[in-house]
Coordinates of C-alpha atoms in Angstrom, one line a residue:
P1 CA 108.0 120.0 113.5
T2 CA 108.8 120.1 117.4
L3 CA 112.0 119.0 119.0
L4 CA 111.6 117.1 121.9
S5 CA 113.0 118.7 125.2
E6 CA 114.6 115.7 125.9
P7 CA 114.8 112.7 123.4
V8 CA 112.8 109.2 123.7
C9 CA 114.4 106.4 124.0
L10 CA 112.8 102.8 123.2
H11 CA 114.1 99.6 122.5
G12 CA 112.7 95.9 122.2
E13 CA 112.3 92.8 119.6
V14 CA 110.9 93.4 116.1
V15 CA 107.3 91.7 115.9
K16 CA 104.9 91.4 113.2
G17 CA 102.8 94.2 113.4
F18 CA 99.0 94.5 111.0
G19 CA 101.0 93.5 107.7
R20 CA 99.8 96.9 106.3
G21 CA 103.3 98.5 106.2
S22 CA 105.2 96.1 103.5
S23 CA 101.8 95.0 101.7
L24 CA 99.3 97.8 101.1
L25 CA 101.5 100.6 101.8
Q26 CA 105.0 99.3 100.6
I27 CA 106.5 101.5 103.2
P28 CA 107.8 98.7 105.7
T29 CA 107.9 99.0 109.6
A30 CA 109.7 97.5 112.1
N31 CA 107.3 97.5 114.9
L32 CA 107.6 97.1 118.3
P33 CA 105.8 95.3 121.0
Q34 CA 103.0 96.6 123.0
E35 CA 105.4 96.1 126.2
S36 CA 107.6 99.2 124.4
L37 CA 104.8 101.5 125.0
E38 CA 105.4 101.6 128.5
Q39 CA 108.9 103.4 128.2
L40 CA 107.4 106.2 126.8
P41 CA 106.5 109.3 129.0
Q42 CA 103.1 109.2 130.9
N43 CA 102.5 112.5 128.9
F44 CA 103.6 111.5 125.4
E45 CA 101.3 112.7 122.5
T46 CA 100.1 110.6 120.0
G47 CA 102.1 111.5 116.6
I48 CA 104.4 111.1 113.8
Y49 CA 108.2 111.6 115.0
L50 CA 111.5 111.3 114.0
G51 CA 115.0 110.3 115.0
W52 CA 117.6 107.3 114.9
A53 CA 117.3 103.6 115.0
T54 CA 119.8 100.7 115.2
V55 CA 119.0 97.0 114.5
D56 CA 120.9 94.2 116.7
G57 CA 123.9 97.4 116.9
A58 CA 124.1 97.7 112.9
G59 CA 123.1 101.4 112.4
P60 CA 122.6 104.7 113.3
Y61 CA 119.6 104.8 110.5
K62 CA 117.4 107.4 110.1
M63 CA 113.7 107.1 111.0
V64 CA 110.3 108.2 111.0
A65 CA 108.0 106.5 113.4
S66 CA 103.8 106.7 113.6
V67 CA 103.0 106.5 117.5
G68 CA 99.5 105.9 118.2
W69 CA 96.3 104.7 117.3
N70 CA 96.6 105.1 113.2
P71 CA 93.5 106.8 112.7
F72 CA 92.9 105.8 108.8
F73 CA 92.8 102.3 109.7
N74 CA 91.0 102.7 113.3
N75 CA 93.4 100.9 115.0
T76 CA 92.0 99.8 118.6
T77 CA 95.3 99.4 120.5
R78 CA 98.1 102.1 120.6
T79 CA 101.5 101.2 117.9
V80 CA 105.0 102.2 117.8
E81 CA 105.8 101.9 114.5
P82 CA 109.0 103.1 113.2
H83 CA 109.8 102.5 109.7
L84 CA 113.7 103.3 109.1
I85 CA 115.2 105.6 106.1
H86 CA 117.4 103.0 104.5
K87 CA 117.2 99.7 102.2
F88 CA 116.9 96.0 103.8
D89 CA 117.7 93.1 101.4
A90 CA 115.6 91.4 104.1
D91 CA 113.0 91.3 107.2
F92 CA 114.9 91.3 110.5
Y93 CA 111.6 90.1 113.2
G94 CA 113.2 89.1 115.9
S95 CA 115.8 91.3 116.1
T96 CA 116.7 94.1 119.0
I97 CA 115.8 97.7 117.5
R98 CA 116.5 100.8 119.6
L99 CA 115.0 104.0 119.1
V100 CA 115.8 108.1 119.9
V101 CA 113.2 109.8 119.2
V102 CA 114.3 113.4 119.1
A103 CA 111.5 115.2 117.5
R104 CA 107.4 115.3 116.9
L105 CA 106.7 115.9 113.1
R106 CA 102.9 116.4 113.3
P107 CA 100.0 115.0 114.8
E108 CA 98.4 111.7 113.7
L109 CA 95.6 112.3 111.1
S110 CA 93.2 110.4 109.3
F111 CA 93.2 110.9 105.2
P112 CA 90.0 110.6 102.6
S113 CA 92.0 107.7 100.8
I114 CA 95.0 105.5 101.1
D115 CA 97.0 107.6 98.2
D116 CA 96.3 110.1 100.5
L117 CA 97.6 108.6 103.7
I118 CA 100.6 107.4 101.1
T119 CA 101.6 110.4 99.8
A120 CA 101.4 112.4 103.4
I121 CA 104.1 109.3 104.4
H122 CA 106.4 109.8 102.2
E123 CA 106.5 113.2 102.8
D124 CA 107.0 112.7 106.3
I125 CA 109.9 110.4 105.1
R126 CA 111.6 113.5 103.2
V127 CA 111.3 115.9 105.8
S128 CA 112.5 113.9 108.6
S129 CA 115.7 112.4 106.2
E130 CA 116.4 116.0 105.6
L131 CA 115.8 117.7 109.3
L132 CA 118.0 114.5 110.4
D133 CA 120.9 116.1 108.6
Q134 CA 120.6 119.4 110.8
P135 CA 122.3 120.7 113.9
G136 CA 119.9 119.9 116.9
F137 CA 119.0 116.6 115.0
S138 CA 122.2 114.6 113.6
E139 CA 124.1 114.5 116.8
H140 CA 121.6 112.3 118.5
R141 CA 122.8 109.6 116.1
L142 CA 125.9 109.3 118.3
S143 CA 123.4 108.6 121.1
P144 CA 124.9 105.9 123.8
S145 CA 121.2 104.5 123.9
L146 CA 121.5 103.1 120.6
A147 CA 124.2 100.8 121.5
A148 CA 123.0 97.5 121.8
A149 CA 123.5 95.6 124.8
A150 CA 125.1 92.6 123.3
A151 CA 126.1 93.4 119.6
G152 CA 124.7 90.7 116.9
P153 CA 125.4 90.2 113.1
P154 CA 124.3 93.5 111.1
P155 CA 120.7 92.5 109.5
Q156 CA 121.0 91.1 105.7
G157 CA 121.7 94.8 103.6
A158 CA 123.3 96.3 106.7

């Protein structure tokens, strides 16, 4: 993993993605709208990243995110798809999600099978969860960028 020289902050309304995270992969994601990509630095590389997230002001939650094209699925649009490392009882489409991206875990890769992809994602989640407890990573959970402008009630199960 490579710690970013400066954390990257993103925010947006949680939107429906391709529907693969929850159904096909059994790993739900809280997708950001296309406009959120404009918040990324111009030279931001695609890849798998880790950091912290809040949902309508609740959290912070550890997260791992795919930023890019998802080569296994041959996407034609670039996406930001964070997976929050927390068990939620319900979807939270329409909620405001705020991310503080602190490190790049690995580049985007394609995989020979869906099972290999799922195994890699679970490993990304495990490694990210451990790293976010370490100095250099853990203090970013206190970032003011995670505070909601107008905090609403926490999502179900938060």
